[in-house]
PDB file of C-alpha atoms in Angstrom:
ATOM      1  CA  MET A   1      -0.360   0.253  -0.044  1.00 53.00           C
ATOM      2  CA  PRO A   2       2.729   2.705   0.875  1.00 53.00           C
ATOM      3  CA  GLN A   3       4.510   1.738  -2.285  1.00 54.00           C
ATOM      4  CA  GLN A   4       1.448   2.242  -4.637  1.00 52.00           C
ATOM      5  CA  GLN A   5       0.806   5.787  -2.363  1.00 53.00           C
ATOM      6  CA  THR A   6       4.535   7.120  -3.334  1.00 51.00           C
ATOM      7  CA  SER A   7       3.639   6.029  -7.033  1.00 50.00           C
ATOM      8  CA  GLN A   8       0.212   8.100  -7.441  1.00 51.00           C
ATOM      9  CA  GLN A   9       2.461  10.207  -6.086  1.00 52.00           C
ATOM     10  CA  GLN A  10       5.044  10.469  -8.719  1.00 52.00           C
ATOM     11  CA  THR A  11       2.806  10.772 -11.216  1.00 49.00           C
ATOM     12  CA  GLN A  12      -0.023  13.777  -9.813  1.00 53.00           C
ATOM     13  CA  PRO A  13       2.691  15.807 -10.740  1.00 48.00           C
ATOM     14  CA  GLN A  14       4.089  14.409 -13.538  1.00 50.00           C
ATOM     15  CA  GLN A  15       0.526  15.045 -15.200  1.00 49.00           C
ATOM     16  CA  GLN A  16       0.469  18.820 -13.791  1.00 50.00           C
ATOM     17  CA  VAL A  17       3.029  19.208 -15.853  1.00 41.00           C
ATOM     18  CA  GLN A  18       2.362  17.945 -18.989  1.00 48.00           C
ATOM     19  CA  ALA A  19      -1.397  19.152 -18.687  1.00 48.00           C
ATOM     20  CA  SER A  20       0.255  22.665 -18.141  1.00 49.00           C
ATOM     21  CA  GLN A  21       2.046  22.455 -21.265  1.00 51.00           C
ATOM     22  CA  PRO A  22       0.570  24.556 -24.295  1.00 51.00           C
ATOM     23  CA  GLN A  23      -1.478  22.095 -26.777  1.00 57.00           C
ATOM     24  CA  PHE A  24       0.227  22.440 -30.175  1.00 50.00           C
ATOM     25  CA  ALA A  25      -2.418  22.924 -32.883  1.00 57.00           C
ATOM     26  CA  GLY A  26       0.117  22.651 -36.148  1.00 59.00           C
ATOM     27  CA  ALA A  27      -1.663  23.245 -40.125  1.00 61.00           C
ATOM     28  CA  GLY A  28      -4.225  20.439 -39.880  1.00 60.00           C
ATOM     29  CA  SER A  29      -5.280  18.160 -43.391  1.00 60.00           C
ATOM     30  CA  THR A  30      -9.187  18.518 -44.998  1.00 62.00           C
ATOM     31  CA  GLN A  31     -10.019  15.078 -46.240  1.00 70.00           C
ATOM     32  CA  ALA A  32     -13.450  15.415 -46.359  1.00 82.00           C
ATOM     33  CA  ASP A  33     -16.297  16.126 -48.839  1.00 87.00           C
ATOM     34  CA  ASP A  34     -16.963  20.011 -48.606  1.00 91.00           C
ATOM     35  CA  VAL A  35     -20.916  19.667 -49.494  1.00 94.00           C
ATOM     36  CA  GLY A  36     -23.494  23.055 -48.861  1.00 95.00           C
ATOM     37  CA  THR A  37     -26.695  24.447 -50.765  1.00 96.00           C
ATOM     38  CA  PHE A  38     -26.835  27.802 -51.904  1.00 96.00           C
ATOM     39  CA  ASN A  39     -30.170  29.754 -53.149  1.00 94.00           C
ATOM     40  CA  GLY A  40     -30.870  27.945 -56.136  1.00 95.00           C
ATOM     41  CA  GLY A  41     -28.538  24.845 -56.426  1.00 96.00           C
ATOM     42  CA  SER A  42     -26.175  22.744 -54.358  1.00 97.00           C
ATOM     43  CA  TYR A  43     -22.430  21.649 -54.835  1.00 97.00           C
ATOM     44  CA  ARG A  44     -20.005  19.582 -53.395  1.00 96.00           C
ATOM     45  CA  VAL A  45     -15.840  19.758 -53.125  1.00 96.00           C
ATOM     46  CA  SER A  46     -14.271  16.401 -53.854  1.00 94.00           C
ATOM     47  CA  HIS A  47     -11.159  13.887 -54.502  1.00 90.00           C
ATOM     48  CA  ARG A  48      -9.236  16.806 -51.803  1.00 85.00           C
ATOM     49  CA  ASP A  49      -6.905  17.678 -51.677  1.00 74.00           C
ATOM     50  CA  THR A  50      -4.620  17.901 -54.915  1.00 79.00           C
ATOM     51  CA  ASN A  51      -7.045  16.521 -57.602  1.00 89.00           C
ATOM     52  CA  THR A  52     -10.053  18.367 -56.223  1.00 94.00           C
ATOM     53  CA  ILE A  53     -12.882  19.075 -58.152  1.00 95.00           C
ATOM     54  CA  LEU A  54     -16.286  21.455 -57.502  1.00 97.00           C
ATOM     55  CA  THR A  55     -19.247  19.560 -58.613  1.00 97.00           C
ATOM     56  CA  VAL A  56     -22.597  21.749 -58.380  1.00 98.00           C
ATOM     57  CA  GLN A  57     -26.349  21.141 -59.546  1.00 98.00           C
ATOM     58  CA  LEU A  58     -27.811  23.839 -60.911  1.00 97.00           C
ATOM     59  CA  ALA A  59     -32.137  24.260 -60.480  1.00 97.00           C
ATOM     60  CA  ILE A  60     -33.724  25.812 -63.431  1.00 97.00           C
ATOM     61  CA  GLY A  61     -32.828  28.830 -64.258  1.00 96.00           C
ATOM     62  CA  CYS A  62     -30.703  29.613 -61.563  1.00 97.00           C
ATOM     63  CA  PRO A  63     -27.439  31.742 -62.858  1.00 96.00           C
ATOM     64  CA  PHE A  64     -23.463  30.645 -61.438  1.00 97.00           C
ATOM     65  CA  THR A  65     -20.471  32.381 -62.919  1.00 95.00           C
ATOM     66  CA  ALA A  66     -16.767  30.478 -62.883  1.00 95.00           C
ATOM     67  CA  LYS A  67     -13.102  30.837 -64.496  1.00 92.00           C
ATOM     68  CA  PRO A  68     -13.191  30.104 -68.348  1.00 91.00           C
ATOM     69  CA  GLY A  69     -11.223  27.083 -68.826  1.00 91.00           C
ATOM     70  CA  ALA A  70     -12.614  25.373 -65.925  1.00 94.00           C
ATOM     71  CA  MET A  71     -15.229  23.051 -66.529  1.00 96.00           C
ATOM     72  CA  ILE A  72     -14.631  19.077 -67.080  1.00 96.00           C
ATOM     73  CA  ALA A  73     -18.051  18.634 -68.037  1.00 97.00           C
ATOM     74  CA  MET A  74     -21.820  18.946 -67.782  1.00 97.00           C
ATOM     75  CA  THR A  75     -25.195  17.842 -68.646  1.00 97.00           C
ATOM     76  CA  PRO A  76     -26.645  19.440 -71.777  1.00 96.00           C
ATOM     77  CA  THR A  77     -29.874  21.198 -70.187  1.00 97.00           C
ATOM     78  CA  ILE A  78     -26.893  23.573 -68.663  1.00 96.00           C
ATOM     79  CA  THR A  79     -26.519  26.610 -70.750  1.00 95.00           C
ATOM     80  CA  LEU A  80     -23.151  28.123 -71.092  1.00 93.00           C
ATOM     81  CA  LYS A  81     -22.698  32.045 -72.095  1.00 89.00           C
ATOM     82  CA  GLY A  82     -19.120  33.550 -71.755  1.00 73.00           C
ATOM     83  CA  THR A  83     -18.731  37.277 -70.796  1.00 61.00           C
ATOM     84  CA  MET A  84     -15.783  39.415 -71.986  1.00 54.00           C
ATOM     85  CA  LYS A  85     -15.223  43.035 -69.988  1.00 55.00           C
ATOM     86  CA  PHE A  86     -12.235  45.044 -71.133  1.00 48.00           C
ATOM     87  CA  SER A  87     -10.232  47.003 -70.047  1.00 50.00           C
ATOM     88  CA  LEU A  88      -6.695  48.633 -70.081  1.00 49.00           C
ATOM     89  CA  LYS A  89      -5.354  47.275 -67.016  1.00 49.00           C
ATOM     90  CA  LYS A  90      -6.418  44.332 -67.209  1.00 49.00           C
ATOM     91  CA  ALA A  91      -5.302  43.773 -71.079  1.00 46.00           C
ATOM     92  CA  LEU A  92      -1.758  44.993 -69.323  1.00 48.00           C
ATOM     93  CA  ILE A  93      -1.347  42.946 -66.556  1.00 45.00           C
ATOM     94  CA  GLY A  94      -3.075  39.535 -69.321  1.00 46.00           C
ATOM     95  CA  GLY A  95      -5.799  38.973 -66.561  1.00 49.00           C
ATOM     96  CA  ASP A  96      -8.894  37.034 -66.786  1.00 50.00           C
ATOM     97  CA  MET A  97     -10.950  39.478 -69.423  1.00 49.00           C
ATOM     98  CA  THR A  98     -13.601  36.424 -69.490  1.00 73.00           C
ATOM     99  CA  LYS A  99     -15.894  34.621 -67.064  1.00 85.00           C
ATOM    100  CA  SER A 100     -18.346  31.593 -68.043  1.00 92.00           C
ATOM    101  CA  GLN A 101     -21.839  32.197 -67.246  1.00 94.00           C
ATOM    102  CA  TYR A 102     -23.661  28.677 -66.916  1.00 96.00           C
ATOM    103  CA  THR A 103     -27.925  28.728 -65.838  1.00 97.00           C
ATOM    104  CA  GLY A 104     -29.486  25.741 -64.850  1.00 95.00           C
ATOM    105  CA  PRO A 105     -30.759  23.286 -64.815  1.00 97.00           C
ATOM    106  CA  GLY A 106     -28.076  20.560 -64.666  1.00 97.00           C
ATOM    107  CA  GLU A 107     -24.880  19.251 -63.586  1.00 98.00           C
ATOM    108  CA  LEU A 108     -21.625  20.918 -63.625  1.00 97.00           C
ATOM    109  CA  LEU A 109     -18.653  20.049 -62.694  1.00 98.00           C
ATOM    110  CA  LEU A 110     -15.769  21.937 -62.576  1.00 97.00           C
ATOM    111  CA  ALA A 111     -11.552  21.762 -61.312  1.00 95.00           C
ATOM    112  CA  PRO A 112      -8.505  24.357 -61.714  1.00 91.00           C
ATOM    113  CA  ALA A 113      -5.311  24.171 -64.545  1.00 89.00           C
ATOM    114  CA  SER A 114      -2.707  23.275 -61.345  1.00 88.00           C
ATOM    115  CA  ILE A 115      -2.770  20.501 -58.912  1.00 90.00           C
ATOM    116  CA  GLY A 116      -4.490  21.308 -55.926  1.00 91.00           C
ATOM    117  CA  ASP A 117      -7.561  22.411 -53.680  1.00 93.00           C
ATOM    118  CA  ILE A 118     -10.517  24.423 -53.312  1.00 95.00           C
ATOM    119  CA  THR A 119     -11.732  25.998 -50.621  1.00 94.00           C
ATOM    120  CA  ILE A 120     -15.492  27.798 -49.996  1.00 95.00           C
ATOM    121  CA  ILE A 121     -15.564  31.206 -48.680  1.00 96.00           C
ATOM    122  CA  LYS A 122     -19.073  32.498 -47.931  1.00 96.00           C
ATOM    123  CA  LEU A 123     -19.781  36.489 -48.103  1.00 95.00           C
ATOM    124  CA  GLY A 124     -22.144  37.382 -45.683  1.00 93.00           C
ATOM    125  CA  GLY A 125     -22.609  41.574 -47.577  1.00 90.00           C
ATOM    126  CA  HIS A 126     -20.521  43.088 -44.994  1.00 90.00           C
ATOM    127  CA  GLU A 127     -16.948  42.115 -45.687  1.00 91.00           C
ATOM    128  CA  GLN A 128     -14.466  42.405 -48.336  1.00 92.00           C
ATOM    129  CA  TRP A 129     -12.337  39.743 -49.225  1.00 94.00           C
ATOM    130  CA  SER A 130      -8.962  40.190 -51.486  1.00 90.00           C
ATOM    131  CA  VAL A 131      -8.083  37.070 -53.925  1.00 91.00           C
ATOM    132  CA  GLY A 132      -5.413  36.272 -56.049  1.00 83.00           C
ATOM    133  CA  LYS A 133      -5.365  36.585 -59.896  1.00 77.00           C
ATOM    134  CA  ASP A 134      -4.904  32.605 -60.296  1.00 84.00           C
ATOM    135  CA  ALA A 135      -7.038  31.670 -57.562  1.00 91.00           C
ATOM    136  CA  PHE A 136     -10.515  32.580 -58.903  1.00 92.00           C
ATOM    137  CA  LEU A 137     -12.807  29.577 -59.294  1.00 95.00           C
ATOM    138  CA  ALA A 138     -16.565  30.006 -59.089  1.00 96.00           C
ATOM    139  CA  CYS A 139     -19.405  32.216 -57.682  1.00 96.00           C
ATOM    140  CA  THR A 140     -22.636  31.791 -57.422  1.00 97.00           C
ATOM    141  CA  GLN A 141     -25.170  34.840 -58.303  1.00 94.00           C
ATOM    142  CA  GLY A 142     -24.922  37.846 -55.673  1.00 94.00           C
ATOM    143  CA  ILE A 143     -20.427  37.989 -55.729  1.00 95.00           C
ATOM    144  CA  VAL A 144     -19.290  41.352 -57.391  1.00 92.00           C
ATOM    145  CA  THR A 145     -15.713  40.632 -58.397  1.00 88.00           C
ATOM    146  CA  GLU A 146     -12.981  43.992 -59.485  1.00 84.00           C
ATOM    147  CA  TYR A 147     -10.094  44.011 -60.540  1.00 73.00           C
ATOM    148  CA  LYS A 148      -7.944  45.980 -58.438  1.00 69.00           C
ATOM    149  CA  SER A 149      -4.833  48.251 -57.826  1.00 58.00           C
ATOM    150  CA  GLN A 150      -2.750  46.595 -54.434  1.00 55.00           C
ATOM    151  CA  GLY A 151       0.323  49.271 -54.839  1.00 52.00           C
ATOM    152  CA  VAL A 152       3.010  48.910 -56.657  1.00 45.00           C
ATOM    153  CA  THR A 153       5.411  47.962 -53.764  1.00 50.00           C
ATOM    154  CA  LYS A 154       2.663  45.144 -52.693  1.00 49.00           C
ATOM    155  CA  ALA A 155       2.363  44.387 -57.121  1.00 46.00           C
ATOM    156  CA  MET A 156       6.782  43.796 -57.246  1.00 46.00           C
ATOM    157  CA  PHE A 157       6.910  41.705 -54.556  1.00 46.00           C
ATOM    158  CA  SER A 158       4.262  40.075 -52.552  1.00 46.00           C
ATOM    159  CA  GLY A 159       3.676  37.605 -55.380  1.00 46.00           C
ATOM    160  CA  GLU A 160       0.616  38.724 -56.547  1.00 48.00           C
ATOM    161  CA  GLY A 161       0.998  41.047 -59.530  1.00 47.00           C
ATOM    162  CA  LEU A 162      -0.515  45.172 -59.778  1.00 46.00           C
ATOM    163  CA  PHE A 163      -4.334  43.926 -59.414  1.00 60.00           C
ATOM    164  CA  VAL A 164      -6.036  41.215 -57.496  1.00 76.00           C
ATOM    165  CA  TYR A 165      -9.880  40.276 -57.256  1.00 82.00           C
ATOM    166  CA  LYS A 166     -11.596  42.129 -54.641  1.00 88.00           C
ATOM    167  CA  ILE A 167     -14.706  39.888 -53.808  1.00 93.00           C
ATOM    168  CA  SER A 168     -17.977  41.804 -51.764  1.00 95.00           C
ATOM    169  CA  GLY A 169     -21.682  40.839 -52.219  1.00 96.00           C
ATOM    170  CA  GLN A 170     -23.320  38.135 -50.438  1.00 96.00           C
ATOM    171  CA  GLY A 171     -22.804  34.396 -51.850  1.00 96.00           C
ATOM    172  CA  ILE A 172     -20.655  31.378 -51.901  1.00 97.00           C
ATOM    173  CA  LEU A 173     -17.012  31.909 -53.802  1.00 97.00           C
ATOM    174  CA  TRP A 174     -14.623  29.179 -54.736  1.00 97.00           C
ATOM    175  CA  CYS A 175     -11.029  29.309 -54.854  1.00 95.00           C
ATOM    176  CA  THR A 176      -8.052  27.459 -55.988  1.00 94.00           C
ATOM    177  CA  SER A 177      -4.658  26.612 -54.768  1.00 92.00           C
ATOM    178  CA  PHE A 178      -1.596  25.081 -56.064  1.00 92.00           C
ATOM    179  CA  GLY A 179      -1.215  22.648 -53.689  1.00 91.00           C
ATOM    180  CA  ALA A 180      -3.049  22.094 -50.232  1.00 90.00           C
ATOM    181  CA  ILE A 181      -5.058  24.766 -49.125  1.00 91.00           C
ATOM    182  CA  ILE A 182      -4.018  25.892 -44.816  1.00 91.00           C
ATOM    183  CA  ARG A 183      -6.500  28.604 -43.330  1.00 92.00           C
ATOM    184  CA  LYS A 184      -5.112  30.616 -40.526  1.00 91.00           C
ATOM    185  CA  ASP A 185      -7.754  33.316 -38.287  1.00 90.00           C
ATOM    186  CA  LYS A 186      -5.550  35.198 -37.007  1.00 80.00           C
ATOM    187  CA  ASP A 187      -6.304  38.421 -34.052  1.00 83.00           C
ATOM    188  CA  GLU A 188      -2.607  39.059 -34.340  1.00 82.00           C
ATOM    189  CA  LYS A 189       0.302  39.837 -36.950  1.00 85.00           C
ATOM    190  CA  TYR A 190       1.092  36.839 -38.901  1.00 87.00           C
ATOM    191  CA  ILE A 191       4.781  36.277 -40.837  1.00 86.00           C
ATOM    192  CA  ILE A 192       3.822  34.483 -44.758  1.00 86.00           C
ATOM    193  CA  ASP A 193       6.110  33.765 -47.379  1.00 81.00           C
ATOM    194  CA  ASN A 194       4.975  35.895 -50.652  1.00 73.00           C
ATOM    195  CA  GLY A 195       4.399  33.218 -53.404  1.00 81.00           C
ATOM    196  CA  HIS A 196       2.040  30.993 -51.266  1.00 87.00           C
ATOM    197  CA  LEU A 197      -1.372  34.007 -50.530  1.00 87.00           C
ATOM    198  CA  VAL A 198      -4.661  32.784 -51.981  1.00 91.00           C
ATOM    199  CA  ALA A 199      -6.701  34.725 -50.792  1.00 93.00           C
ATOM    200  CA  TRP A 200      -7.184  37.148 -47.054  1.00 92.00           C
ATOM    201  CA  ASN A 201      -9.746  40.145 -45.903  1.00 92.00           C
ATOM    202  CA  CYS A 202      -7.049  41.179 -43.289  1.00 89.00           C
ATOM    203  CA  LYS A 203      -4.433  44.152 -43.741  1.00 84.00           C
ATOM    204  CA  TYR A 204      -0.788  42.879 -44.608  1.00 80.00           C
ATOM    205  CA  VAL A 205       2.587  45.375 -45.399  1.00 79.00           C
ATOM    206  CA  LEU A 206       5.901  43.453 -46.725  1.00 74.00           C
ATOM    207  CA  GLU A 207       8.949  43.278 -44.661  1.00 73.00           C
ATOM    208  CA  ARG A 208      12.454  42.441 -45.587  1.00 69.00           C
ATOM    209  CA  VAL A 209      14.002  39.951 -43.192  1.00 65.00           C
ATOM    210  CA  ALA A 210      17.522  38.819 -42.692  1.00 55.00           C
ATOM    211  CA  SER A 211      18.926  34.844 -43.511  1.00 48.00           C
ATOM    212  CA  GLY A 212      21.869  33.448 -42.146  1.00 41.00           C
ATOM    213  CA  GLY A 213      22.845  37.415 -40.515  1.00 37.00           C
ATOM    214  CA  ILE A 214      22.563  38.736 -45.045  1.00 35.00           C
ATOM    215  CA  VAL A 215      18.977  40.455 -46.042  1.00 35.00           C
ATOM    216  CA  SER A 216      18.576  38.572 -49.354  1.00 39.00           C
ATOM    217  CA  ASN A 217      18.715  40.281 -52.432  1.00 43.00           C
ATOM    218  CA  MET A 218      15.227  42.422 -52.684  1.00 43.00           C
ATOM    219  CA  MET A 219      15.091  43.171 -56.948  1.00 43.00           C
ATOM    220  CA  ALA A 220      15.079  39.058 -56.619  1.00 45.00           C
ATOM    221  CA  GLY A 221      12.280  39.349 -54.452  1.00 45.00           C
ATOM    222  CA  GLU A 222      14.124  36.938 -52.079  1.00 50.00           C
ATOM    223  CA  GLY A 223      13.936  37.712 -48.151  1.00 59.00           C
ATOM    224  CA  LEU A 224      10.565  39.494 -48.473  1.00 67.00           C
ATOM    225  CA  VAL A 225       7.584  38.574 -46.692  1.00 76.00           C
ATOM    226  CA  CYS A 226       3.665  39.267 -46.274  1.00 81.00           C
ATOM    227  CA  LYS A 227       2.842  40.662 -41.961  1.00 84.00           C
ATOM    228  CA  PHE A 228      -0.358  40.657 -41.997  1.00 87.00           C
ATOM    229  CA  THR A 229      -2.422  42.116 -39.038  1.00 86.00           C
ATOM    230  CA  GLY A 230      -5.475  40.789 -37.403  1.00 82.00           C
ATOM    231  CA  PRO A 231      -8.302  40.167 -36.812  1.00 90.00           C
ATOM    232  CA  GLY A 232      -8.555  38.112 -40.474  1.00 92.00           C
ATOM    233  CA  THR A 233      -8.760  34.890 -42.404  1.00 93.00           C
ATOM    234  CA  VAL A 234      -5.844  34.854 -44.314  1.00 92.00           C
ATOM    235  CA  PHE A 235      -5.417  31.552 -47.195  1.00 93.00           C
ATOM    236  CA  MET A 236      -2.632  29.808 -47.465  1.00 92.00           C
ATOM    237  CA  GLN A 237      -0.966  27.138 -50.295  1.00 92.00           C
ATOM    238  CA  THR A 238       1.640  24.533 -49.431  1.00 91.00           C
ATOM    239  CA  ARG A 239       3.374  25.660 -52.899  1.00 89.00           C
ATOM    240  CA  ASN A 240       5.137  28.367 -54.471  1.00 84.00           C
ATOM    241  CA  ALA A 241       4.439  28.221 -58.159  1.00 81.00           C
ATOM    242  CA  GLN A 242       7.222  30.679 -59.168  1.00 79.00           C
ATOM    243  CA  ALA A 243      10.084  28.175 -57.023  1.00 81.00           C
ATOM    244  CA  PHE A 244       8.063  25.386 -58.485  1.00 81.00           C
ATOM    245  CA  ALA A 245       8.422  26.804 -61.903  1.00 83.00           C
ATOM    246  CA  ALA A 246      12.252  26.983 -61.241  1.00 82.00           C
ATOM    247  CA  TRP A 247      12.130  23.989 -59.655  1.00 81.00           C
ATOM    248  CA  LEU A 248      11.039  22.388 -62.828  1.00 83.00           C
ATOM    249  CA  GLY A 249      13.676  24.133 -65.020  1.00 83.00           C
ATOM    250  CA  ALA A 250      16.581  23.619 -63.042  1.00 83.00           C
ATOM    251  CA  ASN A 251      16.143  19.404 -63.384  1.00 82.00           C
ATOM    252  CA  SER A 252      14.978  20.116 -66.542  1.00 77.00           C
ATOM    253  CA  ALA A 253      18.307  20.686 -67.123  1.00 68.00           C
ATOM    254  CA  ASN A 254      19.982  18.366 -65.497  1.00 66.00           C
ATOM    255  CA  ALA A 255      18.738  16.076 -66.870  1.00 65.00           C
ATOM    256  CA  SER A 256      19.466  17.028 -71.007  1.00 63.00           C
ATOM    257  CA  MET A 257      22.872  16.867 -69.322  1.00 61.00           C
TER     258      MET A 257
END
């Protein structure tokens, strides 16, 4: 009996120490399908995390907007029309000047061009989101999409270009990523490497960071990070398209030698 009491007394402080330690909450993965409804239709996001597709069921007369070239398939009952909005700034930066307008009834399958995931952002009419020029996939009726400048400095070094999508209104927005998507809800400051941004609804500034005690070459876009200030939400992608392209080029050159 005395030995058992001694062992219990020894384990209790250990349990208290373990309980007092902060619990680590890392970046979680998303494997389950996202299923939901909207006014005039329903949706399912499946085949997560890198081969994700969006399946939409549209009722009679329900409109739906998507990025051109994103369609995999659709039933013949759906009507497809393309709309073009020309502006000088879109011509200069190579932005999307067209959108595909679908009208139900029927089933529609969409997927991004790159290997990645799809995330859902629901807007209630009182907030505004910034979305990278390559991240927009589709939206329901009631969502307003505009191209707006984010400033020359951010355009050069944030990895998102001079203009980004400004999303507002009321409805559902689907965004795509290169690689998996990570969501961060922050009330304080958070630093994200440039080139990994997908969508955000809080302010950020660009800062130079030291690497090995030496600040990297600013003109090369190295050593620059985006410091976000909450409250707000940021969606990030696990892969950088420019870095991946450079990796492919280097390995292709090595393979040909």
